[in-house]
Coordinates of C-alpha atoms in Angstrom, one line a residue:
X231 CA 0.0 0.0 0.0
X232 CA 1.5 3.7 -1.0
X233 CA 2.2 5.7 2.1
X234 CA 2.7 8.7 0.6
X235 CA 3.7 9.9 -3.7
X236 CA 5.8 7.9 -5.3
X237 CA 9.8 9.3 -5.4
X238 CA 12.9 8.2 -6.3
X239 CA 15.4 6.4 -4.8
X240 CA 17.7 9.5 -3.2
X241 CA 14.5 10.5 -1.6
X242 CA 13.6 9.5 2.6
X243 CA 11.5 10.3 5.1
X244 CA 8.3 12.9 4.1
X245 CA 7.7 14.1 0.7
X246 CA 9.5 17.1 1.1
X247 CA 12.3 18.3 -1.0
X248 CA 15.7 17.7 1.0
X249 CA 16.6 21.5 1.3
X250 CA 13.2 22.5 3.1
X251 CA 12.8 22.4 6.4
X252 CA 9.4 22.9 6.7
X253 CA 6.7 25.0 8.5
X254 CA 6.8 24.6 12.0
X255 CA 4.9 22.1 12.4
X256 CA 6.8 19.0 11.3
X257 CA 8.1 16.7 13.9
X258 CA 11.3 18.0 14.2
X259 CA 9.9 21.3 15.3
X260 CA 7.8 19.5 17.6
X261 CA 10.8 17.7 19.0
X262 CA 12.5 20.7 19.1
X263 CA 9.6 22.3 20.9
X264 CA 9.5 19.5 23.4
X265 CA 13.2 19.8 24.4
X266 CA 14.4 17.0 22.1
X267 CA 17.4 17.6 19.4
X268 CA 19.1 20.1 21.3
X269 CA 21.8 18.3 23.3
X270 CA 21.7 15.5 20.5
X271 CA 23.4 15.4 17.0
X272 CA 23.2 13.0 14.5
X273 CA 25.1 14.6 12.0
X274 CA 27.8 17.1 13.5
X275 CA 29.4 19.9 11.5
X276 CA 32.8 19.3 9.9
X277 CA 35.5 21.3 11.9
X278 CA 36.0 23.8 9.1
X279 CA 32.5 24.7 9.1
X280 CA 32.2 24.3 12.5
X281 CA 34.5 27.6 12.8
X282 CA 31.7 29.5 10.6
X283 CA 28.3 28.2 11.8
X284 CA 26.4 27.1 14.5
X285 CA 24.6 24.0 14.6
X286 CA 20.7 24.4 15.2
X287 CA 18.9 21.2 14.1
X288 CA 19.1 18.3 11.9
X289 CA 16.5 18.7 9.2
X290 CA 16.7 14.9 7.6
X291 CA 18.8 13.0 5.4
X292 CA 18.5 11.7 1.6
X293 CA 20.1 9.0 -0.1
X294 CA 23.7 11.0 -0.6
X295 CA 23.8 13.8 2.2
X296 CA 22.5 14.5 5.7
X297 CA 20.5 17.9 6.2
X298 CA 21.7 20.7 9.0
X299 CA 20.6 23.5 9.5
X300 CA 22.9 26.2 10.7
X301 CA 23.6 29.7 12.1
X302 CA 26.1 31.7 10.6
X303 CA 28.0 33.0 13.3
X304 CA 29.6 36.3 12.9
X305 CA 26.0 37.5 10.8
X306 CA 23.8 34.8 12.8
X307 CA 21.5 34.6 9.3
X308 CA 20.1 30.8 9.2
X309 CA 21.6 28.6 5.8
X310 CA 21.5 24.5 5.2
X311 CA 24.3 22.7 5.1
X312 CA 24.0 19.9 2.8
X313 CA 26.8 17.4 4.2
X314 CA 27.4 14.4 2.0
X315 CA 28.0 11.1 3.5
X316 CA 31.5 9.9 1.6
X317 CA 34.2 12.6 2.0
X318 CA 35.1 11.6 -2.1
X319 CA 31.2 12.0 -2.6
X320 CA 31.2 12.2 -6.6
X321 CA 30.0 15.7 -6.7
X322 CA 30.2 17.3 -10.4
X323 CA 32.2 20.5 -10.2
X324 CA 31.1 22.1 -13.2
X325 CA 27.5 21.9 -12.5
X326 CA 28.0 23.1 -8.6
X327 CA 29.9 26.3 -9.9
X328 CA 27.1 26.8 -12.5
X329 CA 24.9 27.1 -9.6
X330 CA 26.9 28.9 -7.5
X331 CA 27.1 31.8 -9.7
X332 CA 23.5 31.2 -11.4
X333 CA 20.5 34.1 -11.4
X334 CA 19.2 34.0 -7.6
X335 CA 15.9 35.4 -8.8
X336 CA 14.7 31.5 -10.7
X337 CA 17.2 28.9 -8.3
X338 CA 17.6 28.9 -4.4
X339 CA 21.0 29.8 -3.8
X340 CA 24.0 28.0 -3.9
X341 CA 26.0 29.8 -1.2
X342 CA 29.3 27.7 -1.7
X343 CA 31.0 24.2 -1.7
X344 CA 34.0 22.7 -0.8
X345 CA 36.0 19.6 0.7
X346 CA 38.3 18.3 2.2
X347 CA 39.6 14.7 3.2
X348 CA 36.9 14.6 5.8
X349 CA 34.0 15.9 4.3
X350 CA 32.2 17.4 1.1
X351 CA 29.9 19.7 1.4
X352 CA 27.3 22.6 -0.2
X353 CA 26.3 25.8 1.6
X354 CA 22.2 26.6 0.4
X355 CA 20.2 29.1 1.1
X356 CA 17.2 28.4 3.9
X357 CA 13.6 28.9 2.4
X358 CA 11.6 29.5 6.1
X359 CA 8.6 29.2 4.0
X360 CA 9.2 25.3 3.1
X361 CA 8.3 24.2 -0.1
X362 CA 5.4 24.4 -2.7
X363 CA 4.0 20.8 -1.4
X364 CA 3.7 21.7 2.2
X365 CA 1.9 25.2 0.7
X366 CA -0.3 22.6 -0.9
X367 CA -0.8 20.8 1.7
X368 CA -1.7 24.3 3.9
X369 CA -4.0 25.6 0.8
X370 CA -5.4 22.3 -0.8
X371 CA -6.3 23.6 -4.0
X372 CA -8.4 24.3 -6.8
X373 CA -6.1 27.4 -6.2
X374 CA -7.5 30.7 -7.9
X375 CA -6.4 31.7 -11.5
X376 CA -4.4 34.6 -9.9
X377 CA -2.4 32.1 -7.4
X378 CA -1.9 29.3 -10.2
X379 CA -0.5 32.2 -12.9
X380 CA 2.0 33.5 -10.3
X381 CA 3.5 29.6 -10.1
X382 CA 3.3 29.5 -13.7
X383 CA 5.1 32.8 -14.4
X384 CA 7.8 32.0 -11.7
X385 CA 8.4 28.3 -12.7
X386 CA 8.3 28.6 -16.1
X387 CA 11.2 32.0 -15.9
X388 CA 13.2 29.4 -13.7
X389 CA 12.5 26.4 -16.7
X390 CA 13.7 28.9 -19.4
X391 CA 16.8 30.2 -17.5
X392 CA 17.8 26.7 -16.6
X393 CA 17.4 25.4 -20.4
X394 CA 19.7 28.7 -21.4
X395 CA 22.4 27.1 -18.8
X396 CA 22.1 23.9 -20.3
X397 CA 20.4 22.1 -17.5
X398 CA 17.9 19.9 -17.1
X399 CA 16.2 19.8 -14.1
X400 CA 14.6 15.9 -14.7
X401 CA 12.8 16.2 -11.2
X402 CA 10.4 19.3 -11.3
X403 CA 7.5 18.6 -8.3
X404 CA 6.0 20.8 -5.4
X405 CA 8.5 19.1 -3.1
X406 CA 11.5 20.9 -5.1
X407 CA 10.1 24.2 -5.4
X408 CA 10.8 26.0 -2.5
X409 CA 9.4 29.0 -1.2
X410 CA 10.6 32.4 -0.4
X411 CA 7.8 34.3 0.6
X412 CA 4.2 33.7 0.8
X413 CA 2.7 37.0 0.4
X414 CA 3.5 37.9 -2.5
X415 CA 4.2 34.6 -3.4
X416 CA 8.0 34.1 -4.5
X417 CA 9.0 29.9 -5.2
X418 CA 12.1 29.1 -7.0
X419 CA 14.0 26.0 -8.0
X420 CA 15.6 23.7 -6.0
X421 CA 17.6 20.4 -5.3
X422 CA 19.7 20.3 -8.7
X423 CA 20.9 17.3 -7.4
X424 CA 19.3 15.5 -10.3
X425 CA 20.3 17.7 -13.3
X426 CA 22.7 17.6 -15.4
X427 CA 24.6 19.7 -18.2
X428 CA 22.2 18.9 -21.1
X429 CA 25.1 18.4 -23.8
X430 CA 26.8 15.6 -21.4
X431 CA 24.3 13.6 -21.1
X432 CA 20.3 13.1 -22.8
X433 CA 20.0 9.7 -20.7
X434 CA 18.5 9.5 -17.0
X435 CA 18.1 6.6 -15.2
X436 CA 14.3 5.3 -13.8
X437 CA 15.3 6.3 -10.1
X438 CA 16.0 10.0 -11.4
X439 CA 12.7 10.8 -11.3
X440 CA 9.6 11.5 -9.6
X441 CA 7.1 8.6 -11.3
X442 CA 3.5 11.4 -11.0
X443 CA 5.4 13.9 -12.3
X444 CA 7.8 12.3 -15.1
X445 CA 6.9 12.7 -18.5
X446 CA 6.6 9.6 -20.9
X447 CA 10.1 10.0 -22.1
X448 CA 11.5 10.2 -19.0
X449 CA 9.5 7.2 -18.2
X450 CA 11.8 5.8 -20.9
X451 CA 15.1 6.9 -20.1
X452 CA 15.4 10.6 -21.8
X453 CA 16.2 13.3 -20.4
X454 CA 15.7 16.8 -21.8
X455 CA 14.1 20.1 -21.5
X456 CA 10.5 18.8 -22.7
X457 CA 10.2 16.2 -19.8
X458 CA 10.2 19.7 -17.7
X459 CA 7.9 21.2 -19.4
X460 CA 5.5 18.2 -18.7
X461 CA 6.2 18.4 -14.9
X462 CA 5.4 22.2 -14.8
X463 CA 2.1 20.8 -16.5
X464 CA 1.0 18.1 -14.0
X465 CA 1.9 20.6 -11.3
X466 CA -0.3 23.2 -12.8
X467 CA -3.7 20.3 -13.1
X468 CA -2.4 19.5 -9.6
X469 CA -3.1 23.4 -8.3
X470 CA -6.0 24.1 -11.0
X471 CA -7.9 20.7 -9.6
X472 CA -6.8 20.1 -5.9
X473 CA -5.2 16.7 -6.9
X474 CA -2.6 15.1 -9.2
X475 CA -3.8 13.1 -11.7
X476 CA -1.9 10.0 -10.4
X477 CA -3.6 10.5 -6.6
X478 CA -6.5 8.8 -5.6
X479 CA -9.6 10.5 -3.9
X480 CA -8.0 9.3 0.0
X481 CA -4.8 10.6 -1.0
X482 CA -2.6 7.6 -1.7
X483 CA -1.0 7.5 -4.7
X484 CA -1.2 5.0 -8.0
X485 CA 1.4 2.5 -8.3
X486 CA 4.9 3.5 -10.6
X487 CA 4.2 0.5 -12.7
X488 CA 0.3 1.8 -13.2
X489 CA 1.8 5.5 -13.6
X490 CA 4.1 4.7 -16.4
X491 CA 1.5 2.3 -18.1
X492 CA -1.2 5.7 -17.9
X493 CA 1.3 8.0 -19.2
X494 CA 2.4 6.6 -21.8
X495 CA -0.6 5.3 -23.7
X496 CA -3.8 7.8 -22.0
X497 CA -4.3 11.4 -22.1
X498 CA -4.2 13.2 -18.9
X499 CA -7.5 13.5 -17.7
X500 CA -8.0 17.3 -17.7
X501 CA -12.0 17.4 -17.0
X502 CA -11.8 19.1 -13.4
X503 CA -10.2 22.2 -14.9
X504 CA -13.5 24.2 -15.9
X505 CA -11.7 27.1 -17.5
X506 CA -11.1 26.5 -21.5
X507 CA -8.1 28.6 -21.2
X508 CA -6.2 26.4 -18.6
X509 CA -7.5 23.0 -20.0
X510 CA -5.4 24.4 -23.7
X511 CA -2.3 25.2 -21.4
X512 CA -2.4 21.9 -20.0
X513 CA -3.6 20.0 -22.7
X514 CA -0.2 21.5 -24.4
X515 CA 2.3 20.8 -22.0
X516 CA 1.1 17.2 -21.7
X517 CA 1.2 16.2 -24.9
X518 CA 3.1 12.7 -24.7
X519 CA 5.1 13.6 -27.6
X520 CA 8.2 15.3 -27.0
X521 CA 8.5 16.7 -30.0
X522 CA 4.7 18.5 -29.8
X523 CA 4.6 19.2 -26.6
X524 CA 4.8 23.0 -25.4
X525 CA 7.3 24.3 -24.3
X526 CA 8.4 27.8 -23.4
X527 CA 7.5 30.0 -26.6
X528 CA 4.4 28.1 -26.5
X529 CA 3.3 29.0 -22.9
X530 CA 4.9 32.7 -23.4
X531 CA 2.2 33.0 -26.4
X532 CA -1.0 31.7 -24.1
X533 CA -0.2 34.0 -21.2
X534 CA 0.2 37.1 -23.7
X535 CA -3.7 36.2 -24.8
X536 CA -2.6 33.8 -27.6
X537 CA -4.2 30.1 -28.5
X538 CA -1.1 28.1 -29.6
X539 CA -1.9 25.0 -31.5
X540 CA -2.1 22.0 -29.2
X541 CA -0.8 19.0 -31.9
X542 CA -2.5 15.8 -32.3
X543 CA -0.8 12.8 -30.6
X544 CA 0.8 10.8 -33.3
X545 CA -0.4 7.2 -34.4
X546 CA 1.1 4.6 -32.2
X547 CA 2.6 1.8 -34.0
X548 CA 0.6 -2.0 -32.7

């Protein structure tokens, strides 16, 4: 029986994005509020970074790095460490500079990285907010038209300026958008722990991805800018309905198997989403071709007013 949405492999514990920490009301702030976690550490700074930061609280673990969150301590502003578990942790330099000196405004923020024979770490930015899942999970949706555009508009700036860098993200979902402020609302990219440099590599495994939010091709092994583009587009039926497609009316989710077997041979049932306008934006951005599915000039068109032609699935082959 699912517990909880299906997610890959270097996901554990809640679906949450690693980097988040949560509103406070996730049992580590309740431990916290009940005295436990203070005196206790289950993942202690390196002594380089202990020199710069103050421990507060571990905020959970994924399949390569523990979680920390920590206080600077000459500024005291709050950041996450993300400490991987093998000192010679096979971090890809390139992509962690990328990030390090990409746009602020579309990713969370790479503060720094380093190493040494102990440890290798990355320096992040802390989002008090949480992520776009636990505002979910606050606001269950249908979310006004005002609310979903202002996730649209941010996610799909972040999408395009990601592409230009050429990154794929491969694991777009509410968990990994995290959120800066809630009024107005400000989300941005995270956990690039997945992507990589588009003109390396056009091949992702089946654990790099999230199986309700992975696009038939990456069901199948590709990776590219167009498997994005479909996650944006169950997100937005996921805020324009108050469910993702692959969730069941008690909130457990369909089996990957069942998942990839829907996505690749049945239209996304759109039928919730009342307006025509928002059914066309979905209906192009889940086109199961990668070839005709939307992408960023054709979602730039419908939010100026425009009707950008939504293409015909092509015959499948029996």
């Amino acid at each position: 029986r699912d517990a909880g949405p299906p997610r890959t492999e270097r996901d554990a514990g809640p679906p949450r994005t690693e980097l988040d920490a949560g509103p406070p009301r996730t049992e580590l702030d309740a431990e916290r509020a009940a005295g436990y976690g203070s005196g206790y550490a289950r993942v202690n700074l390196p002594p380089r970074l202990d020199e710069i930061y103050v421990r507060e609280r571990d905020l959970g673990s994924g399949g390569e790095a523990d979680l920390v969150l920590a206080r600077h301590r000459a500024s005291g502003s709050l950041v996450v460490v993300r400490l991987y578990r093998r000192p010679d942790a096979p971090v890809d330099p390139d992509l962690l500079d990328r990030l390090k000196n990409a746009n602020r405004e579309h990713f969370i923020a790479l503060l720094d990285w380093d190493r040494d024979k102990t440890a290798t770490w990355e320096i992040l930015e802390y989002a008090e907010h949480g992520s776009l899942g636990d505002l979910i999970r606050q606001r269950p949706g249908p979310w006004h038209d005002q609310q979903a555009a202002q996730v649209l508009d941010q996610l799909s700036a972040a999408l395009d300026y990601a592409h230009s860098l050429d990154l794929v993200h491969r694991d777009i979902k509410p968990e990994n958008v995290l959120v800066r402020s809630v009024r107005p609302l400000d989300v941005v990219l995270s956990d690039f722990g997945l992507a990589r440099v588009l003109a390396q590599t056009r091949y992702q495994g089946t654990t790099s991805r999230t199986s309700a939010y992975a696009s038939p091709d990456a069901m199948q092994g590709t990776a590219s800018r167009a498997g994005d583009w479909w996650s944006l587009g169950i997100m937005m039926v996921e805020l324009l309905t108050g469910g993702n497609p692959f969730q069941r009316p008690d909130g457990s989710w369909l089996d990957d198997r069942v998942i990839a077997t829907n996505v690749a041979t049945e239209d996304i049932d759109l039928s919730e989403i009342s307006d025509e306008r928002w059914r066309l934006l979905c209906r192009g951005l889940l086109i199961r071709s990668p070839a005709r599915r939307w992408g960023s000039r054709q979602v730039a068109e419908w939010r100026a007013g425009g009707q950008p032609e939504v293409h015909a699935e092509e015959a499948r082959s029996t």
